[in-house]
Amino acid sequence: MKSLTKMLCLVDGEHYLPVTQEAIDTLNGLDHIDVAGAVFIGGTEKLRDDSEESYSEKLGIPVQFAKDKDIPYDIIVEMIRKYDIETVFDLSDEPILDYPKRFKIACKVLNEGISYEGPDFKFEPPTQYDVMKKASITILGTGKRIGKTAVSGFISRLIDKNGYEPCVIAMGRGGPEEPEIVHGEELEINAEFLLAQSKKGVHAASDHWEDALMSRILTIGCRRCGGGMAGEVFLTNMKKGAKLANEVDAKFAIFEGSGAAIPPIKTNKQITLIGANQPIENLTNYFGPYRIALGELVILTMCEEPMCSNEKIKEIEEFVSEVNPNATVISTVFRPKALDDISGKKVLFATTAPEEVKGKLVAYLEDNFDCKVIGTTAHLSNRPLLREDMEKYMDEADVMLTELKAAAVDVATKDAIEHGLEVVYCDNIPIPIDDSYPDLTESVLELVDSAIDDFNKSS
């Protein structure tokens, strides 16, 4: 016999009670639904009898009222947990609920791991396959171009350096048809190697290649297509990649999201990245709060002018603390790290960073790597403009220093080698904006230890 889905209904006092009763009866009449409770989310001042007991008796289910004029988000969550609710159905309407309030309800409901639906919509939490046989974490983000791969590389190196023996499983829009293992711990991944891969038709700037190069650990590359509002992907082979991660010689797994898409693998702990350069409404509305609430560790990136003001950083931090009060929050900036020696050399530097921060990056390179940056380009994502910028400086340069992004291999590397330049790749490392934040290294290692403890308890 098919089990019934336990449902919580959201209703309002703007509707005449017999109409609400008929709607609940209609839902209960479906062969797969058991309406287990209702929350009056507003409009109760129009009800003739404001007794929860009275309306529980009339509707034949447990009922709770909003305690004030605000939407009772916390009561919705309490009812979900109390009655083991599997889906929330919205029978309310304007003026009690508008679009922003419905998105806020959706985030609260999805964070409980269940669906939120109404007459013409349904939101479900992203798929989470429970397939891992070793401790693992997820690194997810609130959008694209916020430094997810850079942070993943930093975390991977840190975990590896401290003896946890990790591997990385990354999914990207240019990933392979079948999950691909890259032995970053064994291969000599240099410019010539990546160029050779590119000539074979491999997307050599794909995330898993970047992870292998930057972290020098085993990586598994996967693909994905599409990204839903709450992070679901339409197509991915990451489940296969996760099963492969169970088989490889690694003791810990790091799953890396793509854009705002969330890896469809159940892991022990999660890190959420927020791009402080993103529009504030994308973080505080829609499904921004859902993603923020997922992370035990929340890292803000790009926290500097002109991408983000100090006031905006504080606003984001305060919002994170409101949505996810138990999370550790660290605000950071990215700074370049050359992977080979460039001391005493004249450098042509290629980056995806905005034009406005190039000066800070150049100063950091010259101060920390004893080099002279004679030219820069911020056009790694624009091949024609990248070539134009390179032509201006290649005659003066000794080294092409480039991030492994976009056209870094098929244009920057290829053209630089043909011109006789040495090619050195560049990582971006997150650095807290001041000493008031928790130590980033310690926070990551604490999360890893917590993930391992969680895995051991559930095994």
Tab-separated table of C-alpha atoms in Angstrom:
chain	number	residue	atom	x	y	z
A	1	MET	CA	0.000	0.000	0.000
A	2	LYS	CA	1.345	3.429	-0.986
A	3	SER	CA	2.208	5.606	2.031
A	4	LEU	CA	0.501	8.979	2.393
A	5	THR	CA	2.394	12.246	2.091
A	6	LYS	CA	1.972	14.308	5.257
A	7	MET	CA	0.984	17.858	4.300
A	8	LEU	CA	0.854	21.170	6.160
A	9	CYS	CA	-1.551	23.765	4.721
A	10	LEU	CA	-1.018	27.519	4.924
A	11	VAL	CA	-4.371	29.302	5.134
A	12	ASP	CA	-5.584	32.818	5.868
A	13	GLY	CA	-8.597	34.487	7.423
A	14	GLU	CA	-9.322	36.411	4.228
A	15	HIS	CA	-10.995	33.241	2.973
A	16	TYR	CA	-14.440	32.287	4.289
A	17	LEU	CA	-13.914	29.297	6.582
A	18	PRO	CA	-16.209	26.896	4.666
A	19	VAL	CA	-14.158	27.626	1.531
A	20	THR	CA	-10.928	26.816	3.367
A	21	GLN	CA	-12.585	23.686	4.755
A	22	GLU	CA	-13.584	22.541	1.243
A	23	ALA	CA	-10.032	23.087	-0.049
A	24	ILE	CA	-8.519	21.033	2.788
A	25	ASP	CA	-11.118	18.305	2.255
A	26	THR	CA	-10.257	18.273	-1.449
A	27	LEU	CA	-6.571	17.785	-0.656
A	28	ASN	CA	-7.388	15.106	1.914
A	29	GLY	CA	-9.502	13.379	-0.667
A	30	LEU	CA	-6.469	12.745	-2.866
A	31	ASP	CA	-5.287	9.165	-2.490
A	32	HIS	CA	-1.710	10.141	-1.608
A	33	ILE	CA	-2.246	13.111	0.757
A	34	ASP	CA	-2.767	13.318	4.521
A	35	VAL	CA	-3.306	16.904	5.674
A	36	ALA	CA	-1.723	16.810	9.119
A	37	GLY	CA	-2.069	20.449	10.160
A	38	ALA	CA	-2.659	24.052	9.180
A	39	VAL	CA	-1.165	27.446	9.990
A	40	PHE	CA	-3.285	30.600	9.757
A	41	ILE	CA	-0.599	32.935	8.480
A	42	GLY	CA	-2.649	36.142	8.641
A	43	GLY	CA	-6.059	37.739	8.456
A	44	THR	CA	-7.172	36.091	11.687
A	45	GLU	CA	-8.643	39.409	12.858
A	46	LYS	CA	-11.503	38.683	10.405
A	47	LEU	CA	-12.320	35.347	12.010
A	48	ARG	CA	-15.353	35.266	14.278
A	49	ASP	CA	-13.649	32.962	16.756
A	50	ASP	CA	-9.881	33.326	17.239
A	51	SER	CA	-9.536	30.108	19.236
A	52	GLU	CA	-6.989	27.644	17.837
A	53	GLU	CA	-8.874	24.847	19.574
A	54	SER	CA	-12.127	25.859	17.919
A	55	TYR	CA	-10.630	25.925	14.429
A	56	SER	CA	-8.739	22.681	15.004
A	57	GLU	CA	-12.097	21.103	15.788
A	58	LYS	CA	-13.842	22.685	12.792
A	59	LEU	CA	-11.116	21.719	10.295
A	60	GLY	CA	-10.428	18.366	11.890
A	61	ILE	CA	-6.646	18.965	12.056
A	62	PRO	CA	-4.211	20.740	14.421
A	63	VAL	CA	-4.246	24.495	13.762
A	64	GLN	CA	-1.902	27.273	14.872
A	65	PHE	CA	-2.412	31.018	14.419
A	66	ALA	CA	0.124	33.729	13.767
A	67	LYS	CA	0.991	35.387	17.079
A	68	ASP	CA	1.210	38.883	15.569
A	69	LYS	CA	0.720	40.620	12.229
A	70	ASP	CA	3.966	39.284	10.769
A	71	ILE	CA	4.072	36.046	8.769
A	72	PRO	CA	4.726	33.223	11.305
A	73	TYR	CA	7.762	31.727	9.604
A	74	ASP	CA	8.974	30.108	12.828
A	75	ILE	CA	5.567	28.532	13.515
A	76	ILE	CA	5.604	27.002	10.018
A	77	VAL	CA	8.993	25.421	10.779
A	78	GLU	CA	7.797	24.241	14.224
A	79	MET	CA	4.735	22.561	12.683
A	80	ILE	CA	6.884	20.891	10.004
A	81	ARG	CA	9.116	19.366	12.663
A	82	LYS	CA	6.345	18.504	15.121
A	83	TYR	CA	4.231	16.570	12.620
A	84	ASP	CA	6.998	15.213	10.346
A	85	ILE	CA	5.575	17.168	7.411
A	86	GLU	CA	6.739	16.167	3.929
A	87	THR	CA	5.237	19.000	1.872
A	88	VAL	CA	3.737	22.436	2.541
A	89	PHE	CA	0.755	23.524	0.432
A	90	ASP	CA	-0.141	27.217	0.242
A	91	LEU	CA	-3.900	27.921	0.226
A	92	SER	CA	-3.449	31.622	1.051
A	93	ASP	CA	-3.396	34.590	-1.314
A	94	GLU	CA	-2.913	38.336	-1.596
A	95	PRO	CA	-2.967	40.536	0.415
A	96	ILE	CA	-1.627	38.249	3.159
A	97	LEU	CA	1.258	36.923	1.046
A	98	ASP	CA	3.162	38.771	-1.672
A	99	TYR	CA	6.051	37.420	-3.787
A	100	PRO	CA	8.911	38.278	-1.377
A	101	LYS	CA	7.067	36.656	1.550
A	102	ARG	CA	6.400	33.521	-0.484
A	103	PHE	CA	10.078	33.261	-1.403
A	104	LYS	CA	10.969	33.623	2.268
A	105	ILE	CA	8.552	30.801	3.133
A	106	ALA	CA	10.046	28.736	0.308
A	107	CYS	CA	13.557	29.179	1.743
A	108	LYS	CA	12.415	28.171	5.237
A	109	VAL	CA	10.576	25.111	3.918
A	110	LEU	CA	13.357	23.976	1.578
A	111	ASN	CA	15.885	24.317	4.397
A	112	GLU	CA	13.797	21.685	6.199
A	113	GLY	CA	14.419	19.386	3.230
A	114	ILE	CA	10.806	19.306	1.981
A	115	SER	CA	8.793	20.858	-0.851
A	116	TYR	CA	6.676	24.038	-0.942
A	117	GLU	CA	3.835	24.211	-3.436
A	118	GLY	CA	0.669	26.055	-4.372
A	119	PRO	CA	-1.972	26.057	-7.086
A	120	ASP	CA	0.505	26.822	-9.882
A	121	PHE	CA	3.991	26.381	-8.404
A	122	LYS	CA	6.178	23.818	-6.696
A	123	PHE	CA	9.664	24.285	-5.245
A	124	GLU	CA	11.682	21.277	-4.129
A	125	PRO	CA	15.068	21.079	-2.387
A	126	PRO	CA	17.853	19.979	-4.737
A	127	THR	CA	18.520	16.267	-5.098
A	128	GLN	CA	20.958	14.856	-2.548
A	129	TYR	CA	22.101	11.315	-3.360
A	130	ASP	CA	23.206	9.450	-0.240
A	131	VAL	CA	26.088	7.515	-1.799
A	132	MET	CA	29.249	8.580	0.012
A	133	LYS	CA	31.305	5.987	1.880
A	134	LYS	CA	33.818	8.469	3.261
A	135	ALA	CA	33.627	11.812	5.037
A	136	SER	CA	32.884	14.734	2.747
A	137	ILE	CA	32.011	18.411	2.471
A	138	THR	CA	30.280	20.560	-0.149
A	139	ILE	CA	31.444	23.961	-1.333
A	140	LEU	CA	28.479	25.819	-2.846
A	141	GLY	CA	27.950	29.374	-3.948
A	142	THR	CA	25.311	32.057	-4.313
A	143	GLY	CA	26.298	32.744	-7.927
A	144	LYS	CA	28.853	32.584	-10.709
A	145	ARG	CA	32.255	34.334	-10.764
A	146	ILE	CA	32.561	34.637	-6.996
A	147	GLY	CA	35.775	32.595	-6.611
A	148	LYS	CA	34.432	29.144	-5.826
A	149	THR	CA	37.256	27.277	-7.567
A	150	ALA	CA	39.868	29.527	-5.941
A	151	VAL	CA	38.455	28.882	-2.467
A	152	SER	CA	38.131	25.177	-3.252
A	153	GLY	CA	41.807	25.100	-4.264
A	154	PHE	CA	42.825	26.879	-1.062
A	155	ILE	CA	40.755	24.494	1.073
A	156	SER	CA	42.008	21.415	-0.813
A	157	ARG	CA	45.663	22.376	-0.337
A	158	LEU	CA	45.051	23.147	3.327
A	159	ILE	CA	43.304	19.837	3.966
A	160	ASP	CA	45.976	17.916	2.057
A	161	LYS	CA	48.804	19.695	3.861
A	162	ASN	CA	47.288	18.668	7.194
A	163	GLY	CA	47.209	14.982	6.298
A	164	TYR	CA	43.527	14.390	5.513
A	165	GLU	CA	44.283	12.935	2.049
A	166	PRO	CA	41.438	14.596	0.105
A	167	CYS	CA	40.150	14.391	-3.444
A	168	VAL	CA	37.990	16.972	-5.234
A	169	ILE	CA	34.912	16.227	-7.310
A	170	ALA	CA	33.955	19.211	-9.473
A	171	MET	CA	31.131	19.719	-11.950
A	172	GLY	CA	31.251	22.266	-14.726
A	173	ARG	CA	29.434	23.276	-17.875
A	174	GLY	CA	32.417	22.087	-19.902
A	175	GLY	CA	33.010	18.866	-17.993
A	176	PRO	CA	33.596	15.424	-19.550
A	177	GLU	CA	30.910	13.015	-20.733
A	178	GLU	CA	32.140	10.408	-18.241
A	179	PRO	CA	33.697	11.374	-14.892
A	180	GLU	CA	37.406	11.934	-15.469
A	181	ILE	CA	40.158	11.302	-12.939
A	182	VAL	CA	43.104	13.686	-13.066
A	183	HIS	CA	46.032	12.628	-10.871
A	184	GLY	CA	47.170	16.063	-9.810
A	185	GLU	CA	49.373	14.422	-7.199
A	186	GLU	CA	51.310	12.543	-9.906
A	187	LEU	CA	51.168	14.512	-13.164
A	188	GLU	CA	53.474	17.382	-13.961
A	189	ILE	CA	50.709	19.776	-14.973
A	190	ASN	CA	52.453	22.651	-16.700
A	191	ALA	CA	51.725	24.949	-19.634
A	192	GLU	CA	52.896	22.471	-22.269
A	193	PHE	CA	50.811	19.678	-20.745
A	194	LEU	CA	47.619	21.749	-20.641
A	195	LEU	CA	48.200	23.035	-24.164
A	196	ALA	CA	48.524	19.459	-25.383
A	197	GLN	CA	45.255	18.586	-23.665
A	198	SER	CA	43.582	21.578	-25.288
A	199	LYS	CA	44.743	20.479	-28.728
A	200	LYS	CA	43.110	17.091	-28.092
A	201	GLY	CA	39.793	18.878	-27.600
A	202	VAL	CA	39.865	18.722	-23.792
A	203	HIS	CA	38.517	21.778	-21.959
A	204	ALA	CA	41.845	22.243	-20.190
A	205	ALA	CA	40.639	25.246	-18.171
A	206	SER	CA	37.763	23.222	-16.734
A	207	ASP	CA	37.353	23.363	-12.972
A	208	HIS	CA	38.794	19.910	-12.239
A	209	TRP	CA	41.953	20.683	-14.238
A	210	GLU	CA	42.315	23.942	-12.336
A	211	ASP	CA	41.809	22.070	-9.057
A	212	ALA	CA	44.443	19.494	-10.025
A	213	LEU	CA	46.931	22.197	-11.015
A	214	MET	CA	46.362	24.450	-8.016
A	215	SER	CA	46.037	21.765	-5.343
A	216	ARG	CA	48.214	18.927	-6.717
A	217	ILE	CA	45.712	16.330	-5.523
A	218	LEU	CA	43.490	13.809	-7.267
A	219	THR	CA	40.468	15.431	-8.882
A	220	ILE	CA	37.394	14.014	-10.585
A	221	GLY	CA	35.785	16.085	-13.313
A	222	CYS	CA	32.041	15.938	-13.979
A	223	ARG	CA	29.643	17.905	-16.145
A	224	ARG	CA	26.331	19.614	-15.580
A	225	CYS	CA	23.717	21.441	-17.619
A	226	GLY	CA	21.151	23.853	-16.290
A	227	GLY	CA	20.666	25.349	-12.866
A	228	GLY	CA	17.326	25.729	-11.111
A	229	MET	CA	16.296	28.510	-8.768
A	230	ALA	CA	17.168	26.465	-5.675
A	231	GLY	CA	20.293	24.876	-7.162
A	232	GLU	CA	18.983	21.719	-8.866
A	233	VAL	CA	20.712	20.779	-12.132
A	234	PHE	CA	18.967	19.310	-15.160
A	235	LEU	CA	21.776	16.965	-16.165
A	236	THR	CA	24.920	15.854	-14.381
A	237	ASN	CA	27.118	12.784	-14.016
A	238	MET	CA	28.250	13.795	-10.532
A	239	LYS	CA	26.551	10.794	-8.905
A	240	LYS	CA	28.905	8.620	-10.979
A	241	GLY	CA	31.755	10.886	-9.921
A	242	ALA	CA	30.815	10.431	-6.267
A	243	LYS	CA	30.814	6.654	-6.608
A	244	LEU	CA	34.226	6.918	-8.259
A	245	ALA	CA	35.410	9.037	-5.316
A	246	ASN	CA	34.468	6.164	-3.021
A	247	GLU	CA	36.857	3.892	-4.921
A	248	VAL	CA	39.937	6.106	-5.285
A	249	ASP	CA	42.831	6.242	-2.834
A	250	ALA	CA	41.592	9.252	-0.853
A	251	LYS	CA	40.170	9.476	2.651
A	252	PHE	CA	38.128	12.676	2.346
A	253	ALA	CA	35.992	14.124	-0.460
A	254	ILE	CA	35.348	17.750	-1.418
A	255	PHE	CA	32.385	18.411	-3.725
A	256	GLU	CA	32.571	21.669	-5.627
A	257	GLY	CA	29.448	23.401	-6.930
A	258	SER	CA	29.157	25.239	-10.230
A	259	GLY	CA	27.758	28.746	-10.356
A	260	ALA	CA	24.719	28.705	-8.084
A	261	ALA	CA	24.104	25.007	-8.825
A	262	ILE	CA	24.496	22.731	-5.802
A	263	PRO	CA	26.233	19.332	-6.038
A	264	PRO	CA	23.515	16.638	-5.876
A	265	ILE	CA	25.414	14.622	-3.270
A	266	LYS	CA	24.616	14.370	0.425
A	267	THR	CA	27.711	15.363	2.401
A	268	ASN	CA	28.505	15.788	6.074
A	269	LYS	CA	29.101	19.545	6.139
A	270	GLN	CA	28.753	22.501	3.781
A	271	ILE	CA	30.556	25.752	3.064
A	272	THR	CA	28.627	28.592	1.431
A	273	LEU	CA	30.444	31.242	-0.586
A	274	ILE	CA	28.883	34.663	-1.072
A	275	GLY	CA	30.177	37.130	-3.633
A	276	ALA	CA	30.031	40.513	-1.927
A	277	ASN	CA	29.993	41.987	-5.445
A	278	GLN	CA	26.591	40.420	-6.139
A	279	PRO	CA	23.413	42.540	-6.062
A	280	ILE	CA	22.261	42.635	-2.450
A	281	GLU	CA	18.699	41.697	-3.443
A	282	ASN	CA	19.972	38.402	-4.918
A	283	LEU	CA	21.355	37.466	-1.512
A	284	THR	CA	18.548	38.679	0.743
A	285	ASN	CA	15.665	37.590	-1.512
A	286	TYR	CA	14.643	34.729	-3.784
A	287	PHE	CA	16.726	31.636	-2.892
A	288	GLY	CA	19.745	33.533	-1.554
A	289	PRO	CA	18.648	32.913	2.067
A	290	TYR	CA	18.200	29.196	1.311
A	291	ARG	CA	21.809	28.806	0.148
A	292	ILE	CA	23.153	30.975	2.967
A	293	ALA	CA	21.376	28.840	5.577
A	294	LEU	CA	23.017	25.656	4.255
A	295	GLY	CA	26.573	26.563	5.264
A	296	GLU	CA	28.171	25.845	8.618
A	297	LEU	CA	30.990	28.089	7.374
A	298	VAL	CA	30.091	31.144	5.266
A	299	ILE	CA	32.876	32.908	3.363
A	300	LEU	CA	32.312	36.297	1.757
A	301	THR	CA	34.611	36.986	-1.187
A	302	MET	CA	35.636	40.144	-3.074
A	303	CYS	CA	35.105	42.340	-0.017
A	304	GLU	CA	36.805	45.502	-1.254
A	305	GLU	CA	36.177	48.656	-3.221
A	306	PRO	CA	35.028	49.144	-5.935
A	307	MET	CA	33.291	45.761	-5.977
A	308	CYS	CA	31.791	46.232	-2.548
A	309	SER	CA	31.592	49.007	0.051
A	310	ASN	CA	32.229	48.549	3.767
A	311	GLU	CA	28.565	49.344	4.387
A	312	LYS	CA	27.476	46.545	2.048
A	313	ILE	CA	29.827	44.062	3.725
A	314	LYS	CA	28.271	44.876	7.112
A	315	GLU	CA	24.771	44.573	5.639
A	316	ILE	CA	25.542	41.130	4.202
A	317	GLU	CA	27.192	39.944	7.421
A	318	GLU	CA	24.203	41.077	9.486
A	319	PHE	CA	21.819	39.296	7.120
A	320	VAL	CA	23.863	36.084	7.297
A	321	SER	CA	23.787	36.239	11.103
A	322	GLU	CA	20.014	36.663	10.990
A	323	VAL	CA	19.417	33.780	8.567
A	324	ASN	CA	22.144	31.451	9.843
A	325	PRO	CA	23.074	32.529	13.391
A	326	ASN	CA	25.220	29.472	14.120
A	327	ALA	CA	27.487	29.837	11.092
A	328	THR	CA	31.072	31.062	11.218
A	329	VAL	CA	31.289	34.095	8.903
A	330	ILE	CA	34.563	35.347	7.397
A	331	SER	CA	34.872	38.209	4.895
A	332	THR	CA	37.824	37.984	2.497
A	333	VAL	CA	39.609	39.389	-0.523
A	334	PHE	CA	41.505	37.453	-3.183
A	335	ARG	CA	45.186	37.968	-3.797
A	336	PRO	CA	47.302	36.303	-6.529
A	337	LYS	CA	49.814	33.560	-5.831
A	338	ALA	CA	52.268	32.518	-8.547
A	339	LEU	CA	52.723	28.747	-8.608
A	340	ASP	CA	56.346	28.974	-9.800
A	341	ASP	CA	59.240	31.320	-9.144
A	342	ILE	CA	58.863	34.694	-10.925
A	343	SER	CA	61.371	36.658	-8.866
A	344	GLY	CA	63.432	39.163	-10.830
A	345	LYS	CA	61.282	38.720	-13.960
A	346	LYS	CA	59.183	41.067	-16.077
A	347	VAL	CA	55.619	39.817	-15.933
A	348	LEU	CA	52.566	40.078	-18.163
A	349	PHE	CA	49.624	39.357	-15.858
A	350	ALA	CA	46.264	37.985	-17.086
A	351	THR	CA	43.294	37.882	-14.704
A	352	THR	CA	39.507	37.778	-14.583
A	353	ALA	CA	39.472	40.419	-11.847
A	354	PRO	CA	37.784	43.746	-12.646
A	355	GLU	CA	39.903	46.542	-14.086
A	356	GLU	CA	39.348	48.579	-10.929
A	357	VAL	CA	41.304	46.201	-8.665
A	358	LYS	CA	44.197	45.418	-10.997
A	359	GLY	CA	46.363	48.002	-9.284
A	360	LYS	CA	46.000	46.254	-5.918
A	361	LEU	CA	46.828	42.883	-7.456
A	362	VAL	CA	49.881	44.247	-9.245
A	363	ALA	CA	51.162	45.844	-6.031
A	364	TYR	CA	50.643	42.560	-4.174
A	365	LEU	CA	52.553	40.583	-6.812
A	366	GLU	CA	55.470	42.995	-6.874
A	367	ASP	CA	55.646	43.230	-3.066
A	368	ASN	CA	55.375	39.492	-2.402
A	369	PHE	CA	57.065	37.859	-5.418
A	370	ASP	CA	59.921	40.259	-6.202
A	371	CYS	CA	58.853	40.754	-9.806
A	372	LYS	CA	58.031	43.663	-12.107
A	373	VAL	CA	54.577	43.655	-13.723
A	374	ILE	CA	55.010	45.449	-17.053
A	375	GLY	CA	51.477	44.850	-18.348
A	376	THR	CA	48.086	43.475	-17.386
A	377	THR	CA	44.880	42.253	-19.004
A	378	ALA	CA	41.512	41.607	-17.390
A	379	HIS	CA	40.143	39.980	-20.554
A	380	LEU	CA	40.662	36.253	-20.003
A	381	SER	CA	36.986	35.830	-20.834
A	382	ASN	CA	37.224	37.813	-24.082
A	383	ARG	CA	39.598	36.221	-26.596
A	384	PRO	CA	39.902	39.130	-29.089
A	385	LEU	CA	40.581	41.702	-26.360
A	386	LEU	CA	42.942	39.296	-24.595
A	387	ARG	CA	45.033	38.977	-27.756
A	388	GLU	CA	45.059	42.760	-28.227
A	389	ASP	CA	46.330	43.301	-24.670
A	390	MET	CA	48.980	40.569	-24.970
A	391	GLU	CA	50.356	42.021	-28.189
A	392	LYS	CA	50.995	45.314	-26.413
A	393	TYR	CA	53.345	43.803	-23.823
A	394	MET	CA	54.766	40.475	-25.015
A	395	ASP	CA	57.926	41.978	-26.459
A	396	GLU	CA	58.850	43.402	-23.048
A	397	ALA	CA	57.830	40.437	-20.878
A	398	ASP	CA	59.760	37.394	-19.653
A	399	VAL	CA	56.770	35.592	-18.170
A	400	MET	CA	53.089	35.216	-18.912
A	401	LEU	CA	51.399	34.915	-15.492
A	402	THR	CA	47.801	33.820	-15.884
A	403	GLU	CA	44.901	32.453	-13.932
A	404	LEU	CA	43.608	29.137	-15.268
A	405	LYS	CA	40.283	30.511	-16.494
A	406	ALA	CA	38.398	30.788	-19.783
A	407	ALA	CA	40.974	31.388	-22.560
A	408	ALA	CA	44.008	30.881	-20.316
A	409	VAL	CA	45.155	27.783	-22.228
A	410	ASP	CA	44.011	28.108	-25.836
A	411	VAL	CA	44.947	31.809	-26.113
A	412	ALA	CA	47.128	33.075	-23.250
A	413	THR	CA	49.292	29.958	-22.941
A	414	LYS	CA	49.417	29.140	-26.643
A	415	ASP	CA	50.277	32.667	-27.823
A	416	ALA	CA	52.801	33.242	-25.023
A	417	ILE	CA	54.702	30.008	-25.759
A	418	GLU	CA	54.735	30.778	-29.482
A	419	HIS	CA	56.240	34.165	-28.612
A	420	GLY	CA	58.948	32.542	-26.493
A	421	LEU	CA	57.610	33.505	-23.080
A	422	GLU	CA	57.652	31.313	-20.008
A	423	VAL	CA	54.137	30.570	-18.769
A	424	VAL	CA	53.393	30.459	-15.044
A	425	TYR	CA	49.937	29.864	-13.642
A	426	CYS	CA	48.456	31.888	-10.868
A	427	ASP	CA	46.149	30.936	-8.025
A	428	ASN	CA	43.928	33.290	-6.043
A	429	ILE	CA	43.973	32.872	-2.285
A	430	PRO	CA	41.301	34.185	0.121
A	431	ILE	CA	42.602	36.471	2.851
A	432	PRO	CA	40.394	37.830	5.703
A	433	ILE	CA	39.965	41.577	5.379
A	434	ASP	CA	41.168	42.178	8.955
A	435	ASP	CA	42.100	40.443	12.208
A	436	SER	CA	38.624	40.716	13.729
A	437	TYR	CA	37.446	37.575	11.928
A	438	PRO	CA	38.007	33.968	12.990
A	439	ASP	CA	41.145	32.385	11.574
A	440	LEU	CA	40.244	30.989	8.141
A	441	THR	CA	42.653	28.050	8.356
A	442	GLU	CA	41.429	26.990	11.783
A	443	SER	CA	37.779	27.413	10.756
A	444	VAL	CA	38.212	25.144	7.717
A	445	LEU	CA	40.047	22.451	9.685
A	446	GLU	CA	37.411	22.553	12.443
A	447	LEU	CA	34.720	22.008	9.814
A	448	VAL	CA	36.652	19.083	8.319
A	449	ASP	CA	37.030	17.477	11.750
A	450	SER	CA	33.321	18.016	12.359
A	451	ALA	CA	32.503	16.372	9.009
A	452	ILE	CA	34.635	13.359	9.917
A	453	ASP	CA	32.933	13.079	13.324
A	454	ASP	CA	29.527	13.311	11.655
A	455	PHE	CA	30.449	10.590	9.155
A	456	ASN	CA	31.772	8.294	11.877
A	457	LYS	CA	28.611	8.697	13.965
A	458	SER	CA	26.365	7.867	11.016
A	459	SER	CA	28.422	4.905	9.802
